[in-house]
Amino acid sequence: MFVKASLITLALALSTGASPVFEGLGASISFGKRDGMTTADGWFDHPRAVQQVVRDRNKHRQNMINLERNMGKQAFNDGAEIMPMANYSAPPEKRQAEKLTDENNDEYWAGPISIGTPGKAFLIDFDTGSADLWVPSTNCTSTYCSAKNKYNASSSSTSTPKSGSFSIQYGDGSTVSGPVYAETVSVAGITVKNQTFSPVNTISPSFGSEVDDGLLGLAFPAISNLRQSPFFNTAKAQGAVKTGVFGMKLAKTGSELFLGGTDTSLYSGAPEYHAVTGSGFWQISSGSILVGNQTVVSNFQTIIDSGTTIIYGPPKMVAAFYKSINGSQVYDAQNGFYSFPCKSVPSTVGFSWGGKTWTISAANFNYGKVSATMCVGAIAGQDLGLGSSTWLLGDSFMKNVYTAFSFDSNSVGFAPLK
Ligand SMILES: *[C@@H]1O[C@H](CO)[C@@H](O)[C@H](O)[C@H]1NC(C)=O
Ligand SMILES: *[C@@H]1O[C@H](CO)[C@@H](O)[C@H](O)[C@H]1NC(C)=O
Ligand SMILES: *[C@@H]1O[C@H](CO)[C@@H](O)[C@H](O)[C@H]1NC(C)=O
Ligand SMILES: *[C@@H]1O[C@H](CO)[C@@H](O)[C@H](O)[C@H]1NC(C)=O
Ligand SMILES: *[C@@H]1O[C@H](CO)[C@@H](O)[C@H](O)[C@H]1NC(C)=O
Ligand SMILES: *[C@@H]1O[C@H](CO)[C@@H](O)[C@H](O)[C@H]1NC(C)=O
C-alpha cells in the first residue's frame, strides 16, 4: 500500500516534469548515514557510542595538531589545546546482556565518488569536521580493509605520486596512514584534476567496521593534514562549481550533499546565516542552548561537524544544561553521557545564534534506554581540546535542519527542512 502510494507520487513527479529548483548551478549527491546510537530493540548502544567518542577526540586532536602546524597557536580558540591521545576501552556492561543488533546496518550506505582514470567508485563519509580525502589502497591488506573498495595506483592513467605522507592516529590500536597522490576525483559529476589525497595502507579498527570506504573532508584548508586544497576548494578554484557554497540534509533516509549552492527543494525560506569565526572549522559564535523558552547556557562557540553523531559541549556547560532536564543524572562520567526518564524525552531542546531557535526532535535527542525507565541523551560533556567554550554539533543536531556552508561569504546558514 505504502509502496504503491510512493510509486504513484514518483510517477506524478516525473510526468509533470517536476524538477528541484537549485540556488546556484550545482549538483547533488544522495547518501545514507548510519543512524543514531540505538540498537534495534531500543537500547543505547554504549560500546558504539564510546568508540565514537574516542574517534572524535582523536580526530579533533589531529585537527589541532594540523592547525598549529599550518597556522600557529594564535589560530586556537580560547582554552584550546592538543589533548592527549584518547584510548579505547570497552564500557562496563550496566544492564542485562541484550543482543546488540545494529538497527540500520542494511539501510546504511554512503555517497559514491570516483577516483582515477578509469574512475574507481568509493563510498565516502562527507565530513565537515576535517579537511582531507583518504580511501584504502590495494596495499592495505589487513582484515579491516578486506571489505573495502581499494585504490590501485597502477591501474589509473592519472595517478601521480607526491612527496610526503598522511597519518592520523585514532587511538584504537592503529592509525590511518599512507602515501600522498594527486588524482582526478569526481563527486556528483563535478570533476577536479590533480586533487591531493591519500590511498591509505592502514586503517583503524573503528573504520574497519564502517560500511563506507573512506572520508572526504569539507572543512577549511587550515586543518588539512596533507596541507593541500580540500576537494571542494579545488573544485571552486578549477571552476568546476560556480559558487563556493555546499548544502547538507542529513536524515535517516534521503541524506543529500549539494555542491555549488543549496537545494531549495529541501528547505523553506532563506537560510539564516552566521559568520564563521576562526580559520579551520565551520565554527560560528554566540550560540546558546534553550529548553523550551528558557536559555540555559549562552555565549559559546559552535562547530558544525557532519562526521559525528554526538553533540558535545564543555563538561561544565553540559552539566548546567542537564540541570534543566527533569530527572536527569550522569550515566557515564568518563565519556560525558547523561540519562533522563524515558517517559519524558525532551522535545524542546534547541540551539540559537540570535535568530530562530533550531529545535532537536525527541527522536534525535533520545539515544535509547539504559534501564526500564532511563534513556541517554544526544548531548555529551567532553573536552575535545577545541576551546573552553566550544561546542561541537554532530548530526543529532544537523538532522533537524538544512545546513548551508559558504566559503564565499565565510558563513554557515540554517533553514527549516521541508
Ligand atoms: C593513551 O595511551 C597513550 C600511549 O600509551 C598515552 O600516551 C596517552 O596518554 C593515553 N591517553 C589517555 C587519555 O590516557
Ligand atoms: C603500493 O605498493 C607498491 C609497492 O611498494 C608501490 O609501488 C605503490 O605505489 C603502492 N600503491 C599505493 C597506492 O600506495
Ligand atoms: C593493480 O593494477 C595492476 C594494473 O592493472 C594489476 O596488474 C594489479 O594486479 C593490480 N593490483 C591489485 C592488488 O589489484
Ligand atoms: C597540482 O597541485 C599541486 C599542489 O597541490 C601544484 O603544485 C601543481 O602545480 C599542480 N599541478 C598541475 C598540473 O596543475
Ligand atoms: C514560548 O513563548 C511563546 C510566546 O512567548 C509561547 O507562545 C510558547 O507557548 C512558549 N513555549 C514554551 C514551550 O514555553
Ligand atoms: C519539570 O518538573 C516540574 C515539576 O514537576 C514541572 O513543573 C516542569 O514543567 C517540568 N519541566 C519540564 C521541562 O518537563
Coordinates of C-alpha atoms and ligand atoms in Angstrom, one line a residue:
M1 CA 0.0 0.0 0.0
F2 CA 2.7 2.5 1.1
V3 CA 4.9 1.3 -1.7
K4 CA 2.2 1.8 -4.3
A5 CA 1.5 5.3 -3.0
S6 CA 5.1 6.3 -3.2
L7 CA 5.5 4.9 -6.7
I8 CA 2.5 7.0 -7.8
T9 CA 3.9 10.1 -6.2
L10 CA 7.2 9.4 -8.0
A11 CA 5.4 8.8 -11.3
L12 CA 3.4 12.0 -11.0
A13 CA 6.6 13.9 -10.2
L14 CA 8.3 12.6 -13.3
S15 CA 5.3 13.0 -15.6
T16 CA 4.8 16.7 -14.7
G17 CA 8.5 17.2 -15.2
A18 CA 8.8 18.5 -11.7
S19 CA 12.4 19.2 -11.0
P20 CA 14.1 20.7 -8.0
V21 CA 15.0 24.3 -8.1
F22 CA 18.5 25.0 -7.1
E23 CA 20.1 28.1 -5.7
G24 CA 23.3 28.1 -7.8
L25 CA 24.3 25.8 -10.7
G26 CA 25.4 22.8 -8.7
A27 CA 25.0 19.1 -8.4
S28 CA 23.6 16.8 -5.7
I29 CA 24.7 13.5 -4.4
S30 CA 22.5 11.3 -2.3
F31 CA 23.9 9.3 0.5
G32 CA 23.0 7.5 3.6
K33 CA 24.3 7.8 7.1
R34 CA 24.3 5.2 9.9
D35 CA 21.5 6.5 12.1
G36 CA 21.9 7.1 15.8
M37 CA 23.2 5.2 18.7
T38 CA 20.2 2.9 19.4
T39 CA 20.0 -0.9 18.9
A40 CA 17.1 -2.5 17.1
D41 CA 15.4 -3.2 20.5
G42 CA 15.6 0.4 21.7
W43 CA 18.7 0.2 23.9
F44 CA 21.6 2.7 24.0
D45 CA 24.5 1.2 22.0
H46 CA 27.0 2.1 24.6
P47 CA 30.1 0.4 23.1
R48 CA 29.4 2.1 19.7
A49 CA 29.0 5.5 21.4
V50 CA 32.2 5.1 23.3
Q51 CA 34.0 4.1 20.1
Q52 CA 32.7 7.3 18.5
V53 CA 33.8 9.5 21.5
V54 CA 37.3 8.1 21.2
R55 CA 37.4 8.6 17.4
D56 CA 36.0 12.1 17.7
R57 CA 38.6 13.1 20.4
N58 CA 41.4 11.8 18.3
K59 CA 40.1 13.3 15.1
H60 CA 40.0 16.8 16.7
R61 CA 43.3 16.2 18.5
Q62 CA 44.8 15.7 15.0
N63 CA 42.9 18.8 13.7
M64 CA 44.5 20.9 16.4
I65 CA 48.0 19.5 15.6
N66 CA 47.3 20.3 11.9
L67 CA 46.0 23.8 12.8
E68 CA 49.0 24.6 15.0
R69 CA 51.4 23.4 12.3
N70 CA 49.6 25.3 9.5
M71 CA 48.6 28.5 11.2
G72 CA 50.3 28.7 14.6
K73 CA 48.7 28.6 18.1
Q74 CA 47.2 32.1 17.6
A75 CA 44.6 30.3 15.4
F76 CA 43.4 28.4 18.5
N77 CA 40.1 29.3 20.3
D78 CA 40.5 30.5 23.9
G79 CA 41.4 27.5 26.0
A80 CA 42.0 25.2 23.1
E81 CA 44.8 22.7 23.3
I82 CA 46.2 19.5 21.9
M83 CA 44.7 16.8 24.1
P84 CA 46.4 13.5 25.0
M85 CA 45.5 10.7 22.7
A86 CA 42.3 9.0 23.8
N87 CA 42.4 5.3 24.2
Y88 CA 39.5 2.9 23.7
S89 CA 38.4 0.7 26.4
A90 CA 35.1 -1.1 26.3
P91 CA 32.4 0.3 28.6
P92 CA 31.3 -1.8 31.5
E93 CA 28.0 -3.5 30.8
K94 CA 25.4 -1.8 33.0
R95 CA 22.4 -3.9 32.1
Q96 CA 21.3 -7.4 31.3
A97 CA 23.0 -8.6 28.2
E98 CA 20.9 -7.7 25.2
K99 CA 21.7 -8.7 21.7
L100 CA 23.4 -5.6 20.2
T101 CA 22.0 -5.7 16.7
D102 CA 22.6 -2.7 14.6
E103 CA 19.3 -1.0 13.8
N104 CA 20.3 0.2 10.4
N105 CA 23.1 -1.9 9.0
D106 CA 21.3 -2.7 5.8
E107 CA 20.0 0.8 5.3
Y108 CA 23.4 2.3 5.7
W109 CA 25.0 3.5 2.5
A110 CA 27.4 6.3 1.9
G111 CA 27.8 8.6 -1.0
P112 CA 29.6 7.4 -4.1
I113 CA 32.6 9.3 -5.5
S114 CA 35.1 8.2 -8.1
I115 CA 38.9 8.4 -8.1
G116 CA 41.3 7.9 -11.0
T117 CA 41.1 7.1 -14.8
P118 CA 39.1 5.0 -15.4
G119 CA 37.2 6.0 -12.3
K120 CA 37.1 3.7 -9.3
A121 CA 34.0 4.1 -7.1
F122 CA 34.2 4.6 -3.4
L123 CA 31.6 5.0 -0.6
I124 CA 32.5 8.1 1.3
D125 CA 31.6 9.8 4.6
F126 CA 31.3 13.5 3.9
D127 CA 32.9 15.2 6.9
T128 CA 32.6 18.9 7.6
G129 CA 34.9 18.4 10.6
S130 CA 38.1 17.6 8.8
A131 CA 39.8 18.6 5.5
D132 CA 41.5 15.6 3.8
L133 CA 40.4 12.9 1.4
W134 CA 41.6 9.4 2.0
V135 CA 40.5 5.9 0.8
P136 CA 42.0 2.5 1.3
S137 CA 44.7 1.4 -1.2
T138 CA 45.3 -2.1 -2.6
N139 CA 48.4 -2.1 -0.4
C140 CA 46.1 -2.3 2.7
T141 CA 46.0 -6.0 3.3
S142 CA 44.7 -6.0 6.9
T143 CA 41.3 -7.6 7.7
Y144 CA 40.0 -4.0 8.3
C145 CA 40.4 -3.3 4.6
S146 CA 39.1 -6.7 3.4
A147 CA 35.6 -5.5 2.6
K148 CA 36.6 -2.1 1.3
N149 CA 36.9 -0.7 -2.2
K150 CA 40.6 0.0 -2.8
Y151 CA 42.6 2.4 -5.0
N152 CA 45.2 0.8 -7.2
A153 CA 47.7 3.4 -8.4
S154 CA 48.9 1.2 -11.3
S155 CA 45.5 0.9 -12.8
S156 CA 44.9 4.6 -13.2
S157 CA 46.4 6.7 -16.0
T158 CA 46.0 9.9 -14.0
S159 CA 47.8 8.7 -10.9
T160 CA 50.6 11.0 -9.7
P161 CA 52.7 10.1 -6.6
K162 CA 53.6 13.1 -4.5
S163 CA 56.1 13.5 -1.7
G164 CA 55.2 13.3 2.0
S165 CA 52.8 11.0 3.9
F166 CA 49.5 11.1 5.6
S167 CA 48.8 9.9 9.1
I168 CA 46.1 10.2 11.7
Q169 CA 46.2 8.3 14.9
Y170 CA 42.9 7.2 16.2
G171 CA 44.0 5.6 19.4
D172 CA 42.1 2.4 18.9
G173 CA 45.2 0.3 18.2
S174 CA 46.1 1.7 14.8
T175 CA 46.4 4.7 12.6
V176 CA 45.0 5.7 9.2
S177 CA 48.1 6.3 7.2
G178 CA 49.5 6.1 3.7
P179 CA 51.4 7.9 0.9
V180 CA 50.2 11.0 -1.0
Y181 CA 49.0 11.1 -4.5
A182 CA 47.3 13.5 -6.9
E183 CA 44.3 12.2 -8.9
T184 CA 41.2 13.0 -10.9
V185 CA 38.3 12.9 -8.4
S186 CA 34.6 13.2 -9.3
V187 CA 31.7 13.8 -6.9
A188 CA 28.2 14.1 -8.3
G189 CA 29.6 14.7 -11.8
I190 CA 31.8 17.5 -10.5
T191 CA 35.3 16.5 -11.7
V192 CA 38.5 18.0 -10.4
K193 CA 42.1 17.2 -11.6
N194 CA 45.2 17.0 -9.5
Q195 CA 43.4 16.5 -6.2
T196 CA 45.7 15.6 -3.4
F197 CA 44.6 12.6 -1.4
S198 CA 46.0 9.6 0.5
P199 CA 45.5 6.0 -0.6
V200 CA 46.0 4.6 2.9
N201 CA 47.8 1.4 3.8
T202 CA 46.4 1.0 7.3
I203 CA 43.1 1.9 8.7
S204 CA 42.0 1.7 12.3
P205 CA 39.5 -0.8 13.7
S206 CA 36.7 1.7 14.1
F207 CA 36.8 2.4 10.3
G208 CA 37.1 -1.3 9.5
S209 CA 33.6 -1.8 11.0
E210 CA 32.0 1.1 8.9
V211 CA 30.3 0.4 5.6
D212 CA 32.0 3.4 3.9
D213 CA 35.5 3.1 2.5
G214 CA 37.0 6.5 3.4
L215 CA 36.4 10.1 4.2
L216 CA 36.1 13.3 2.3
G217 CA 36.8 16.4 4.4
L218 CA 34.8 19.6 3.7
A219 CA 36.4 21.9 6.3
F220 CA 38.9 24.6 5.7
P221 CA 42.5 24.1 4.4
A222 CA 43.9 25.4 7.7
I223 CA 43.2 22.0 9.3
S224 CA 44.4 19.9 6.4
N225 CA 46.9 17.2 7.4
L226 CA 48.0 17.0 3.7
R227 CA 48.5 20.8 3.7
Q228 CA 46.6 20.9 0.4
S229 CA 43.4 22.2 -1.0
P230 CA 40.5 20.0 0.0
F231 CA 38.2 18.6 -2.8
F232 CA 35.6 21.3 -2.7
N233 CA 38.1 24.2 -2.6
T234 CA 39.9 22.6 -5.6
A235 CA 36.5 22.3 -7.4
K236 CA 35.9 26.1 -6.8
A237 CA 39.5 27.0 -7.9
Q238 CA 39.2 25.0 -11.1
G239 CA 35.8 26.4 -11.9
A240 CA 34.0 23.0 -11.6
V241 CA 31.4 24.7 -9.3
K242 CA 30.1 28.2 -9.8
T243 CA 29.8 29.1 -6.1
G244 CA 31.8 28.1 -3.1
V245 CA 28.6 27.0 -1.3
F246 CA 27.5 23.5 -0.4
G247 CA 24.4 22.3 1.4
M248 CA 23.6 19.3 3.5
K249 CA 20.5 17.5 4.5
L250 CA 21.2 14.6 6.9
A251 CA 18.3 12.3 7.6
K252 CA 17.6 8.6 8.4
T253 CA 16.8 8.3 4.7
G254 CA 17.3 10.8 1.9
S255 CA 20.5 12.5 3.0
E256 CA 21.9 14.8 0.4
L257 CA 25.0 16.8 -0.2
F258 CA 24.6 19.6 -2.7
L259 CA 27.8 21.1 -4.2
G260 CA 27.9 24.6 -5.7
G261 CA 24.8 26.0 -4.0
T262 CA 21.9 24.8 -1.9
D263 CA 19.0 22.5 -2.9
T264 CA 16.0 24.8 -2.3
S265 CA 13.6 21.8 -2.8
L266 CA 14.7 20.5 0.6
Y267 CA 14.1 23.6 2.8
S268 CA 11.8 26.6 3.3
G269 CA 12.7 30.2 3.3
A270 CA 16.2 31.8 3.2
P271 CA 18.9 30.2 5.3
E272 CA 19.7 32.2 8.5
Y273 CA 23.5 32.8 8.0
H274 CA 26.1 33.4 10.7
A275 CA 29.7 34.5 10.1
V276 CA 32.4 31.9 10.6
T277 CA 34.9 32.6 13.4
G278 CA 38.4 31.2 13.4
S279 CA 40.2 29.7 10.5
G280 CA 39.9 25.9 10.4
F281 CA 36.3 24.8 11.2
W282 CA 32.8 25.6 10.3
Q283 CA 32.5 27.5 13.6
I284 CA 30.0 30.2 14.5
S285 CA 29.9 32.2 17.7
S286 CA 27.2 33.5 20.1
G287 CA 25.5 30.2 20.4
S288 CA 23.0 29.4 23.2
I289 CA 21.1 26.3 24.2
L290 CA 17.5 26.5 25.2
V291 CA 14.9 24.2 26.9
G292 CA 11.6 25.5 25.8
N293 CA 11.7 29.3 26.0
Q294 CA 14.4 29.2 28.7
T295 CA 18.0 29.9 27.7
V296 CA 20.1 27.6 29.9
V297 CA 23.7 28.3 28.7
S298 CA 24.7 31.0 26.3
N299 CA 27.6 32.8 24.5
F300 CA 29.5 29.8 23.3
Q301 CA 31.2 28.9 20.0
T302 CA 29.8 26.0 17.9
I303 CA 31.5 23.8 15.3
I304 CA 29.2 22.1 12.8
D305 CA 30.6 18.6 12.2
S306 CA 28.8 16.1 10.0
G307 CA 31.4 13.5 10.7
T308 CA 30.0 12.6 14.1
T309 CA 26.6 11.8 15.5
I310 CA 27.0 13.1 19.0
I311 CA 26.6 16.7 20.2
Y312 CA 29.5 17.7 22.6
G313 CA 29.8 20.6 25.0
P314 CA 32.3 21.6 27.6
P315 CA 31.6 19.4 30.7
K316 CA 30.5 22.2 33.0
M317 CA 28.2 23.7 30.4
V318 CA 26.6 20.3 29.7
A319 CA 26.2 19.7 33.4
A320 CA 24.3 23.1 33.6
F321 CA 22.2 22.1 30.6
Y322 CA 21.1 18.7 32.1
K323 CA 20.2 20.5 35.4
S324 CA 17.2 21.9 33.4
I325 CA 16.2 18.4 32.2
N326 CA 13.9 16.9 34.8
G327 CA 15.2 13.7 36.5
S328 CA 18.5 13.7 34.6
Q329 CA 21.7 12.2 36.0
V330 CA 25.2 11.3 35.0
Y331 CA 25.2 7.9 33.2
D332 CA 28.9 7.6 32.1
A333 CA 31.1 10.2 33.7
Q334 CA 34.2 9.2 31.7
N335 CA 32.5 9.7 28.3
G336 CA 30.1 12.5 29.4
F337 CA 26.8 10.8 28.8
Y338 CA 23.7 11.6 30.8
S339 CA 20.4 9.8 31.3
F340 CA 16.8 11.1 31.9
P341 CA 13.4 9.5 32.3
C342 CA 12.3 7.8 29.1
K343 CA 8.7 8.8 29.8
S344 CA 9.6 12.5 29.3
V345 CA 12.1 12.6 26.4
P346 CA 12.9 16.3 25.9
S347 CA 11.4 17.7 22.7
T348 CA 12.1 21.4 23.2
V349 CA 15.9 21.5 23.4
G350 CA 17.2 23.9 20.8
F351 CA 20.2 25.9 19.7
S352 CA 20.0 29.6 18.8
W353 CA 22.6 32.1 17.4
G354 CA 20.4 35.1 18.0
G355 CA 17.7 34.3 15.3
K356 CA 15.4 31.3 15.3
T357 CA 15.7 28.5 17.8
W358 CA 16.6 25.3 16.0
T359 CA 15.0 22.5 17.9
I360 CA 16.2 18.9 18.3
S361 CA 13.4 16.4 17.9
A362 CA 12.7 14.0 20.7
A363 CA 13.7 11.1 18.3
N364 CA 17.1 12.8 17.6
F365 CA 17.7 13.6 21.3
N366 CA 17.0 10.1 22.6
Y367 CA 19.9 7.6 22.2
G368 CA 17.9 4.8 23.7
K369 CA 17.2 3.2 27.1
V370 CA 19.7 2.0 29.6
S371 CA 17.2 0.6 32.1
A372 CA 13.5 0.0 32.3
T373 CA 12.9 3.8 32.9
M374 CA 16.0 5.8 31.9
C375 CA 17.3 6.9 28.5
V376 CA 20.5 8.5 27.3
G377 CA 20.7 12.0 25.6
A378 CA 22.4 13.2 22.5
I379 CA 24.4 15.9 24.3
A380 CA 27.6 14.7 26.0
G381 CA 30.1 16.6 28.1
Q382 CA 33.6 16.2 26.7
D383 CA 36.6 18.4 26.4
L384 CA 37.8 17.8 22.8
G385 CA 40.5 20.5 23.0
L386 CA 38.6 22.8 20.7
G387 CA 38.3 25.6 23.3
S388 CA 36.9 26.2 26.8
S389 CA 33.6 27.4 25.5
T390 CA 33.3 25.5 22.2
W391 CA 30.5 23.0 21.4
L392 CA 30.6 20.5 18.5
L393 CA 27.3 19.8 16.9
G394 CA 27.1 16.5 15.1
D395 CA 24.3 15.0 13.1
S396 CA 21.9 14.6 16.1
F397 CA 21.7 18.4 15.6
M398 CA 22.1 18.6 11.8
K399 CA 19.3 16.1 11.2
N400 CA 16.8 18.8 12.4
V401 CA 17.8 21.5 9.9
Y402 CA 19.1 22.1 6.4
T403 CA 22.7 23.4 6.6
A404 CA 24.4 25.7 4.1
F405 CA 28.2 26.1 4.2
S406 CA 29.5 29.1 2.3
F407 CA 33.2 29.7 1.6
D408 CA 32.1 32.7 -0.5
S409 CA 30.6 34.6 2.4
N410 CA 32.5 32.7 5.1
S411 CA 29.3 31.7 6.9
V412 CA 27.1 28.8 8.0
G413 CA 23.3 29.0 7.4
F414 CA 20.4 27.0 8.8
A415 CA 16.9 26.7 7.3
P416 CA 13.8 24.6 8.2
L417 CA 13.6 21.3 6.4
K418 CA 10.6 20.9 4.1
Ligands
LIG1 C1 46.6 6.7 25.7 O1 47.7 5.9 25.5 C2 48.9 6.6 25.1 C3 50.0 5.6 24.8 O2 50.0 4.6 25.8 C4 49.3 7.6 26.2 O3 50.4 8.4 25.8 C5 48.1 8.6 26.5 O4 48.4 9.5 27.5 C6 46.8 7.8 26.8 N1 45.7 8.7 26.8 C7 45.0 8.9 27.9 C8 43.9 9.9 27.7 O5 45.1 8.3 28.9
LIG2 C1 51.6 0.0 -3.3 O1 52.9 -0.5 -3.0 C2 53.7 -0.6 -4.2 C3 55.0 -1.4 -3.9 O2 55.6 -0.9 -2.7 C4 54.0 0.8 -4.6 O3 54.8 0.8 -5.8 C5 52.7 1.5 -4.9 O4 52.9 2.9 -5.2 C6 51.8 1.5 -3.7 N1 50.5 2.0 -4.1 C7 49.8 2.8 -3.4 C8 48.5 3.3 -3.9 O5 50.2 3.2 -2.3
LIG3 C1 46.7 -3.1 -9.8 O1 46.6 -2.8 -11.2 C2 47.6 -3.5 -12.0 C3 47.4 -3.0 -13.4 O2 46.1 -3.1 -13.8 C4 47.4 -5.0 -11.8 O3 48.4 -5.7 -12.6 C5 47.5 -5.4 -10.4 O4 47.2 -6.8 -10.2 C6 46.5 -4.6 -9.5 N1 46.8 -4.9 -8.1 C7 45.8 -5.3 -7.3 C8 46.2 -5.6 -5.9 O5 44.6 -5.4 -7.7
LIG4 C1 48.9 20.1 -8.8 O1 48.7 20.6 -7.5 C2 49.9 21.0 -6.8 C3 49.5 21.5 -5.5 O2 48.7 20.5 -4.8 C4 50.6 22.1 -7.6 O3 51.8 22.4 -7.0 C5 50.8 21.6 -9.1 O4 51.3 22.7 -9.8 C6 49.5 21.1 -9.7 N1 49.8 20.6 -11.0 C7 49.0 20.8 -12.0 C8 49.4 20.1 -13.3 O5 48.0 21.5 -12.0
LIG5 C1 7.3 30.3 24.3 O1 6.8 31.6 24.3 C2 5.8 31.8 23.3 C3 5.5 33.3 23.3 O2 6.2 34.0 24.2 C4 4.6 30.9 23.8 O3 3.6 31.1 22.8 C5 5.0 29.5 23.8 O4 4.0 28.7 24.3 C6 6.2 29.3 24.7 N1 6.7 27.9 24.6 C7 7.0 27.2 25.6 C8 7.5 25.8 25.3 O5 7.0 27.6 26.8
LIG6 C1 9.8 19.6 35.4 O1 9.2 19.2 36.6 C2 8.5 20.3 37.2 C3 7.9 19.9 38.5 O2 7.3 18.6 38.3 C4 7.4 20.8 36.2 O3 6.8 22.0 36.7 C5 8.1 21.3 34.9 O4 7.1 21.6 33.9 C6 8.9 20.2 34.3 N1 9.7 20.7 33.2 C7 9.8 20.0 32.1 C8 10.6 20.7 31.0 O5 9.2 19.0 31.8

